[in-house]
């Protein structure tokens, strides 16, 4: 009975780390106590392990606060009770402060009053780098907001230490996040700030950022690759992601040395954003007109998308499929069937290669060796897999088209 009671009691010392952590971008002292300014992490396994749980505390609350402009940082924890090792066979509480502080650059604060006092310095903060674009929402209304997008390099005075604080957000929102080697001068940084009124003047709050690496492309070109891309939760669903991506694109369009722009391990969310932005931009190109879409994917689309928008061939094909789907009359049996077959022909290419490899191996191996080497799929399995792949794609394309329609 006592063992069961202890076990149940121990369970009360286990906390979901995503629920325990409160993040804030603080503009004024009131924000510290205001629950509406709190936002949560999407993940915490990169700090607290795969189970995303913390042992050793009851009613645990972790506060990780940043001033909205300078990103001065406060880290603190509160809890009702901590597990007693004497009572629970030597069980020790997890070192929460140590786990998080190991990822923070030096200079973070653990005294909340000291943190609030730094808000007086926010008025001197100005964004880093070159202003590339401005963006406004709710123009002419009481809720009008203004944003500015900048680009800079690590050489910008003060930006190195600022970036050290900024990149800590990745741990809570980007899976398999890693801190980049900023000493490599081929990195470019893009930042979004909100310019908001305060005390008769203006201040700036960070909203998100992206990093781009300039890869070499044989023989004498450059291929930028978008590496990290994050719009912070308080600023999501405002159109800032699309604006940031377009600003990155525009910064390279006039450079004849740029071959095309790629993306490193894009998440599902980023893939959807990229599909939307690229489809919106390609719709304006003559080669992506409705008439030409029905004639099939061709070299003119590849060349024009690469030349005018720096979109690579693989992404140009995906955009073609999205826009052709939009141009297809789904009520017309033959037209819809022609579209499905066109997409499935592309999806079938790996299976065709598999069949070709199988024929080559047939000549070199005996039947037993062949069976142990390859697990080829049957025709029925291939058809079933193709149907599943196609249906998943169509669902993704419908999502993009819904957003395109809403943006018109």
Coordinates of C-alpha atoms in Angstrom, one line a residue:
X1 CA 0.0 0.0 0.0
X2 CA 2.8 2.4 1.0
X3 CA 4.6 1.6 -2.3
X4 CA 1.6 2.4 -4.3
X5 CA 1.0 5.7 -2.4
X6 CA 4.7 6.7 -3.0
X7 CA 4.4 6.0 -6.7
X8 CA 1.2 8.1 -7.0
X9 CA 2.8 10.9 -5.0
X10 CA 5.9 10.8 -7.2
X11 CA 3.6 11.3 -10.3
X12 CA 2.7 14.7 -8.9
X13 CA 6.3 15.7 -9.3
X14 CA 6.3 15.2 -13.0
X15 CA 5.5 18.2 -15.2
X16 CA 4.9 18.7 -18.9
X17 CA 7.8 21.0 -19.9
X18 CA 5.8 22.6 -22.7
X19 CA 3.1 23.6 -20.2
X20 CA 5.6 24.7 -17.6
X21 CA 7.5 27.2 -19.8
X22 CA 6.2 30.7 -20.3
X23 CA 7.9 32.9 -22.9
X24 CA 7.4 36.7 -23.2
X25 CA 8.7 39.6 -25.4
X26 CA 8.3 42.4 -22.9
X27 CA 7.7 46.0 -24.0
X28 CA 6.7 47.6 -20.7
X29 CA 6.6 46.5 -17.0
X30 CA 2.9 45.6 -17.2
X31 CA 3.7 42.9 -19.7
X32 CA 5.5 40.8 -17.0
X33 CA 2.2 40.2 -15.1
X34 CA -0.1 40.2 -18.2
X35 CA -1.0 36.6 -19.2
X36 CA -2.0 37.8 -22.7
X37 CA 1.7 38.5 -23.5
X38 CA 2.7 34.9 -22.7
X39 CA 3.3 32.4 -25.4
X40 CA 4.2 28.8 -25.3
X41 CA 6.9 26.6 -26.9
X42 CA 6.0 24.2 -29.7
X43 CA 8.5 21.7 -28.4
X44 CA 11.0 21.3 -25.6
X45 CA 12.7 18.0 -26.2
X46 CA 15.9 19.7 -27.2
X47 CA 16.3 20.9 -23.6
X48 CA 14.3 18.4 -21.5
X49 CA 14.5 15.1 -23.5
X50 CA 12.2 13.2 -25.8
X51 CA 9.4 12.8 -23.2
X52 CA 9.3 16.6 -22.7
X53 CA 8.9 16.3 -19.0
X54 CA 10.6 17.6 -15.9
X55 CA 10.9 15.6 -12.7
X56 CA 11.0 16.9 -9.1
X57 CA 8.6 19.8 -8.8
X58 CA 4.9 20.5 -8.1
X59 CA 3.2 23.4 -9.8
X60 CA 6.4 24.3 -11.6
X61 CA 6.5 27.5 -13.7
X62 CA 9.5 28.5 -15.8
X63 CA 9.8 32.1 -16.9
X64 CA 12.0 32.9 -19.9
X65 CA 11.4 36.6 -20.7
X66 CA 13.1 38.8 -23.3
X67 CA 12.9 42.6 -23.7
X68 CA 11.2 43.1 -27.0
X69 CA 14.0 45.0 -28.7
X70 CA 17.4 44.4 -27.2
X71 CA 16.5 40.8 -26.1
X72 CA 17.9 41.3 -22.6
X73 CA 17.0 38.0 -21.0
X74 CA 15.5 36.8 -17.7
X75 CA 15.3 33.2 -16.5
X76 CA 13.5 32.2 -13.4
X77 CA 11.5 29.3 -11.9
X78 CA 8.9 29.0 -9.1
X79 CA 7.2 25.9 -7.7
X80 CA 5.1 24.8 -4.7
X81 CA 7.3 21.9 -3.6
X82 CA 10.5 20.1 -4.6
X83 CA 10.9 16.3 -4.2
X84 CA 12.7 15.2 -1.0
X85 CA 15.5 12.7 -1.8
X86 CA 15.2 11.3 1.8
X87 CA 11.6 10.5 1.3
X88 CA 11.8 9.0 -2.2
X89 CA 14.9 6.8 -2.2
X90 CA 17.4 9.4 -3.3
X91 CA 15.3 10.8 -6.1
X92 CA 16.7 14.2 -7.1
X93 CA 14.9 17.0 -9.0
X94 CA 16.0 17.9 -12.5
X95 CA 18.3 20.9 -12.8
X96 CA 15.9 23.1 -14.8
X97 CA 17.9 26.3 -14.5
X98 CA 21.1 24.5 -15.6
X99 CA 19.4 22.8 -18.6
X100 CA 18.2 26.1 -20.0
X101 CA 21.0 28.4 -18.9
X102 CA 23.5 26.1 -20.7
X103 CA 21.9 27.3 -24.0
X104 CA 21.7 31.0 -23.1
X105 CA 24.6 33.4 -23.8
X106 CA 26.3 35.0 -20.7
X107 CA 24.5 38.1 -19.3
X108 CA 21.0 36.7 -18.7
X109 CA 19.4 37.8 -15.5
X110 CA 17.8 35.8 -12.6
X111 CA 16.4 38.8 -10.7
X112 CA 13.1 40.0 -12.2
X113 CA 13.5 43.6 -10.9
X114 CA 16.9 43.9 -12.6
X115 CA 15.3 42.7 -15.8
X116 CA 12.4 45.2 -15.6
X117 CA 14.9 48.0 -15.0
X118 CA 16.6 47.3 -18.4
X119 CA 13.3 48.3 -20.2
X120 CA 14.4 51.9 -19.8
X121 CA 17.2 51.2 -22.3
X122 CA 14.8 49.9 -25.0
X123 CA 14.2 53.4 -26.4
X124 CA 17.8 53.5 -27.6
X125 CA 17.5 50.2 -29.6
X126 CA 17.6 50.4 -33.4
X127 CA 17.4 47.5 -35.9
X128 CA 20.6 46.2 -37.4
X129 CA 21.6 46.4 -41.0
X130 CA 19.9 47.7 -44.1
X131 CA 16.2 48.4 -44.4
X132 CA 14.8 46.4 -47.3
X133 CA 11.1 46.7 -47.0
X134 CA 8.2 48.0 -44.9
X135 CA 4.9 46.2 -44.4
X136 CA 1.6 47.4 -42.7
X137 CA -1.6 45.7 -41.7
X138 CA -5.0 47.1 -40.9
X139 CA -4.2 50.4 -42.6
X140 CA -6.4 53.3 -41.7
X141 CA -7.9 51.6 -38.6
X142 CA -7.2 51.9 -34.9
X143 CA -5.4 48.5 -35.0
X144 CA -2.9 49.7 -37.8
X145 CA 0.5 48.1 -37.3
X146 CA 3.8 48.7 -39.1
X147 CA 6.7 46.3 -39.7
X148 CA 10.2 46.7 -41.1
X149 CA 12.4 44.1 -42.7
X150 CA 16.2 44.3 -42.6
X151 CA 19.2 42.4 -43.8
X152 CA 22.7 42.3 -42.3
X153 CA 25.9 40.4 -41.8
X154 CA 27.6 39.3 -38.7
X155 CA 30.0 42.2 -39.1
X156 CA 27.3 44.7 -38.1
X157 CA 28.4 46.3 -34.9
X158 CA 26.6 44.7 -31.9
X159 CA 24.8 42.0 -34.0
X160 CA 27.0 39.1 -33.0
X161 CA 25.9 39.2 -29.4
X162 CA 22.3 40.1 -30.4
X163 CA 22.2 37.0 -32.7
X164 CA 23.4 34.8 -29.8
X165 CA 20.3 35.8 -27.9
X166 CA 17.9 35.7 -30.9
X167 CA 18.9 32.1 -31.9
X168 CA 17.8 30.7 -28.6
X169 CA 14.2 30.9 -29.8
X170 CA 15.0 28.1 -32.3
X171 CA 15.2 25.6 -29.5
X172 CA 11.5 25.9 -28.8
X173 CA 10.2 26.1 -32.4
X174 CA 12.6 24.4 -34.9
X175 CA 13.1 20.7 -34.7
X176 CA 16.8 19.5 -34.8
X177 CA 17.8 23.1 -34.3
X178 CA 21.5 23.9 -34.3
X179 CA 23.4 27.1 -33.7
X180 CA 25.3 28.2 -36.8
X181 CA 28.9 29.1 -37.2
X182 CA 28.6 32.8 -37.5
X183 CA 32.4 33.2 -38.2
X184 CA 31.7 32.0 -41.7
X185 CA 31.2 35.2 -43.8
X186 CA 28.8 33.5 -46.3
X187 CA 25.9 33.8 -43.8
X188 CA 23.3 36.5 -44.4
X189 CA 20.6 37.4 -41.8
X190 CA 17.1 38.8 -42.4
X191 CA 15.2 40.3 -39.5
X192 CA 11.6 41.5 -39.0
X193 CA 10.8 44.2 -36.5
X194 CA 7.5 45.9 -35.5
X195 CA 7.9 49.7 -35.2
X196 CA 5.4 50.7 -32.5
X197 CA 4.5 54.0 -30.8
X198 CA 5.8 54.5 -27.3
X199 CA 6.0 57.6 -25.0
X200 CA 5.6 60.0 -28.0
X201 CA 8.2 58.3 -30.1
X202 CA 8.8 54.8 -31.6
X203 CA 10.4 51.6 -30.4
X204 CA 11.2 48.3 -32.2
X205 CA 10.2 44.7 -31.3
X206 CA 11.7 41.7 -32.9
X207 CA 9.1 39.5 -34.7
X208 CA 11.2 36.9 -36.5
X209 CA 14.2 36.2 -38.6
X210 CA 15.8 34.0 -41.2
X211 CA 19.4 32.9 -42.1
X212 CA 20.6 32.3 -45.6
X213 CA 23.9 30.6 -46.6
X214 CA 25.6 31.5 -49.9
X215 CA 26.7 28.2 -51.4
X216 CA 29.0 27.9 -54.4
X217 CA 27.3 26.6 -57.6
X218 CA 29.6 25.2 -60.3
X219 CA 31.2 26.7 -62.3
X220 CA 30.9 30.3 -61.2
X221 CA 27.5 31.0 -59.6
X222 CA 26.1 31.3 -56.1
X223 CA 23.2 29.3 -54.8
X224 CA 21.7 30.8 -51.6
X225 CA 20.1 28.3 -49.2
X226 CA 17.5 29.3 -46.7
X227 CA 18.6 27.6 -43.5
X228 CA 16.6 28.9 -40.5
X229 CA 13.2 30.7 -40.8
X230 CA 11.1 31.7 -37.8
X231 CA 8.2 34.0 -37.2
X232 CA 7.6 34.2 -33.4
X233 CA 4.1 33.1 -32.2
X234 CA 2.8 36.6 -31.2
X235 CA 3.4 37.7 -34.9
X236 CA 2.1 34.7 -36.7
X237 CA -0.9 34.8 -39.1
X238 CA -0.2 38.4 -40.0
X239 CA 1.4 37.7 -43.4
X240 CA 4.9 38.3 -42.1
X241 CA 6.2 34.9 -43.2
X242 CA 5.2 35.5 -46.8
X243 CA 6.7 39.0 -46.6
X244 CA 10.0 37.8 -45.2
X245 CA 10.3 35.1 -47.9
X246 CA 9.5 37.6 -50.6
X247 CA 12.1 40.0 -49.2
X248 CA 14.8 37.3 -49.2
X249 CA 13.9 36.5 -52.9
X250 CA 13.9 40.2 -53.9
X251 CA 17.4 40.7 -52.3
X252 CA 18.8 38.2 -54.8
X253 CA 16.8 38.8 -58.0
X254 CA 19.0 41.4 -59.6
X255 CA 22.2 39.6 -58.9
X256 CA 23.2 37.7 -62.1
X257 CA 25.6 35.6 -60.1
X258 CA 22.7 33.9 -58.3
X259 CA 21.6 30.7 -59.9
X260 CA 18.6 29.9 -57.8
X261 CA 17.5 29.7 -54.2
X262 CA 17.1 26.4 -52.2
X263 CA 15.8 25.5 -48.8
X264 CA 17.5 23.3 -46.2
X265 CA 15.2 20.5 -44.7
X266 CA 12.0 22.5 -44.9
X267 CA 9.3 21.8 -42.4
X268 CA 5.7 21.1 -43.4
X269 CA 4.8 24.7 -42.4
X270 CA 7.6 26.2 -44.4
X271 CA 6.8 24.1 -47.4
X272 CA 3.2 25.4 -47.4
X273 CA 4.4 29.0 -47.1
X274 CA 6.9 28.5 -49.9
X275 CA 4.2 26.9 -52.1
X276 CA 1.9 29.9 -51.5
X277 CA 4.6 32.5 -52.2
X278 CA 6.1 30.8 -55.3
X279 CA 2.6 30.1 -56.8
X280 CA 1.6 33.7 -56.2
X281 CA 4.7 34.9 -58.0
X282 CA 4.7 32.4 -60.8
X283 CA 1.1 33.2 -61.7
X284 CA 2.4 36.5 -63.1
X285 CA 4.8 34.8 -65.5
X286 CA 3.7 34.3 -69.2
X287 CA 4.9 30.7 -69.2
X288 CA 2.5 29.8 -66.4
X289 CA -0.6 31.1 -68.2
X290 CA -3.7 28.9 -68.0
X291 CA -3.3 27.9 -71.7
X292 CA 0.3 26.9 -71.2
X293 CA -0.4 25.0 -68.0
X294 CA -2.7 22.7 -69.9
X295 CA 0.0 22.0 -72.4
X296 CA 2.2 20.4 -69.7
X297 CA 5.4 21.2 -67.8
X298 CA 8.2 22.5 -70.1
X299 CA 11.7 24.0 -70.3
X300 CA 10.2 27.5 -70.7
X301 CA 8.6 27.3 -67.3
X302 CA 11.9 26.1 -65.7
X303 CA 14.0 28.9 -67.5
X304 CA 11.5 31.7 -66.7
X305 CA 11.0 30.7 -63.0
X306 CA 14.8 30.5 -62.6
X307 CA 15.7 33.6 -64.4
X308 CA 12.9 35.9 -63.1
X309 CA 12.3 34.4 -59.6
X310 CA 15.4 32.3 -58.8
X311 CA 13.1 29.3 -58.3
X312 CA 14.9 25.9 -58.9
X313 CA 13.6 23.3 -61.3
X314 CA 12.1 21.0 -58.7
X315 CA 10.1 23.7 -57.1
X316 CA 9.1 25.1 -60.5
X317 CA 7.6 21.7 -61.2
X318 CA 5.7 21.7 -57.9
X319 CA 4.3 25.2 -58.6
X320 CA 3.3 24.1 -62.1
X321 CA 1.2 21.2 -60.6
X322 CA -0.4 23.6 -58.1
X323 CA -1.4 26.2 -60.7
X324 CA -2.5 23.5 -63.2
X325 CA -4.7 22.1 -60.5
X326 CA -6.2 25.5 -60.1
X327 CA -6.7 25.8 -63.8
X328 CA -8.3 22.3 -64.1
X329 CA -12.1 22.0 -64.3
X330 CA -12.6 19.2 -61.8
X331 CA -16.2 18.6 -63.1
X332 CA -14.7 17.8 -66.5
X333 CA -13.8 14.0 -66.3
X334 CA -11.2 14.0 -69.0
X335 CA -9.5 17.3 -67.9
X336 CA -9.3 16.1 -64.3
X337 CA -8.0 12.7 -65.4
X338 CA -5.4 14.2 -67.6
X339 CA -4.1 16.3 -64.6
X340 CA -4.0 13.2 -62.3
X341 CA -2.1 11.2 -64.9
X342 CA 0.4 14.0 -65.4
X343 CA 1.2 14.2 -61.7
X344 CA 1.3 10.4 -61.4
X345 CA 3.8 10.1 -64.2
X346 CA 6.2 12.2 -62.2
X347 CA 5.5 10.2 -59.0
X348 CA 6.1 7.0 -60.9
X349 CA 9.7 7.9 -61.9
X350 CA 11.3 6.2 -58.8
X351 CA 9.3 3.0 -59.6
X352 CA 10.5 3.0 -63.2
X353 CA 14.1 3.3 -61.9
X354 CA 13.4 0.4 -59.5
X355 CA 12.2 -1.7 -62.4
X356 CA 15.2 -0.8 -64.5
X357 CA 17.6 -1.7 -61.6
X358 CA 15.7 -5.0 -61.2
X359 CA 16.3 -5.9 -64.8
X360 CA 20.0 -5.2 -64.5
X361 CA 20.3 -7.4 -61.4
X362 CA 18.4 -10.2 -63.0
X363 CA 21.2 -10.6 -65.5
X364 CA 23.9 -10.6 -62.8
X365 CA 22.4 -12.6 -59.9
X366 CA 20.8 -16.0 -59.5
X367 CA 17.1 -16.1 -58.3
X368 CA 18.1 -16.6 -54.6
X369 CA 20.6 -13.8 -54.6
X370 CA 18.0 -11.6 -56.3
X371 CA 15.4 -12.3 -53.7
X372 CA 17.8 -11.4 -50.8
X373 CA 19.0 -8.2 -52.5
X374 CA 15.8 -6.6 -53.6
X375 CA 12.3 -6.3 -52.2
X376 CA 10.5 -5.0 -55.3
X377 CA 6.9 -4.0 -54.9
X378 CA 4.2 -5.6 -57.0
X379 CA 2.3 -3.7 -59.6
X380 CA -0.8 -3.6 -57.3
X381 CA 1.4 -2.2 -54.5
X382 CA 2.8 0.5 -56.8
X383 CA -0.6 1.5 -58.0
X384 CA -1.8 1.7 -54.4
X385 CA 1.2 3.8 -53.3
X386 CA 0.9 6.1 -56.3
X387 CA -2.8 6.7 -55.4
X388 CA -1.9 7.5 -51.8
X389 CA 1.0 9.8 -52.8
X390 CA -1.3 11.6 -55.3
X391 CA -4.1 12.1 -52.8
X392 CA -1.7 13.5 -50.2
X393 CA -0.3 16.0 -52.8
X394 CA -3.8 17.0 -54.0
X395 CA -4.7 17.8 -50.4
X396 CA -1.6 19.9 -50.0
X397 CA -2.3 21.7 -53.2
X398 CA -5.9 22.4 -52.2
X399 CA -4.6 24.1 -49.0
X400 CA -2.3 26.3 -51.1
X401 CA -5.1 27.2 -53.5
X402 CA -7.4 28.1 -50.6
X403 CA -4.8 30.5 -49.3
X404 CA -4.2 32.0 -52.8
X405 CA -7.9 32.6 -53.1
X406 CA -8.1 34.3 -49.7
X407 CA -5.1 36.6 -50.6
X408 CA -6.8 37.9 -53.8

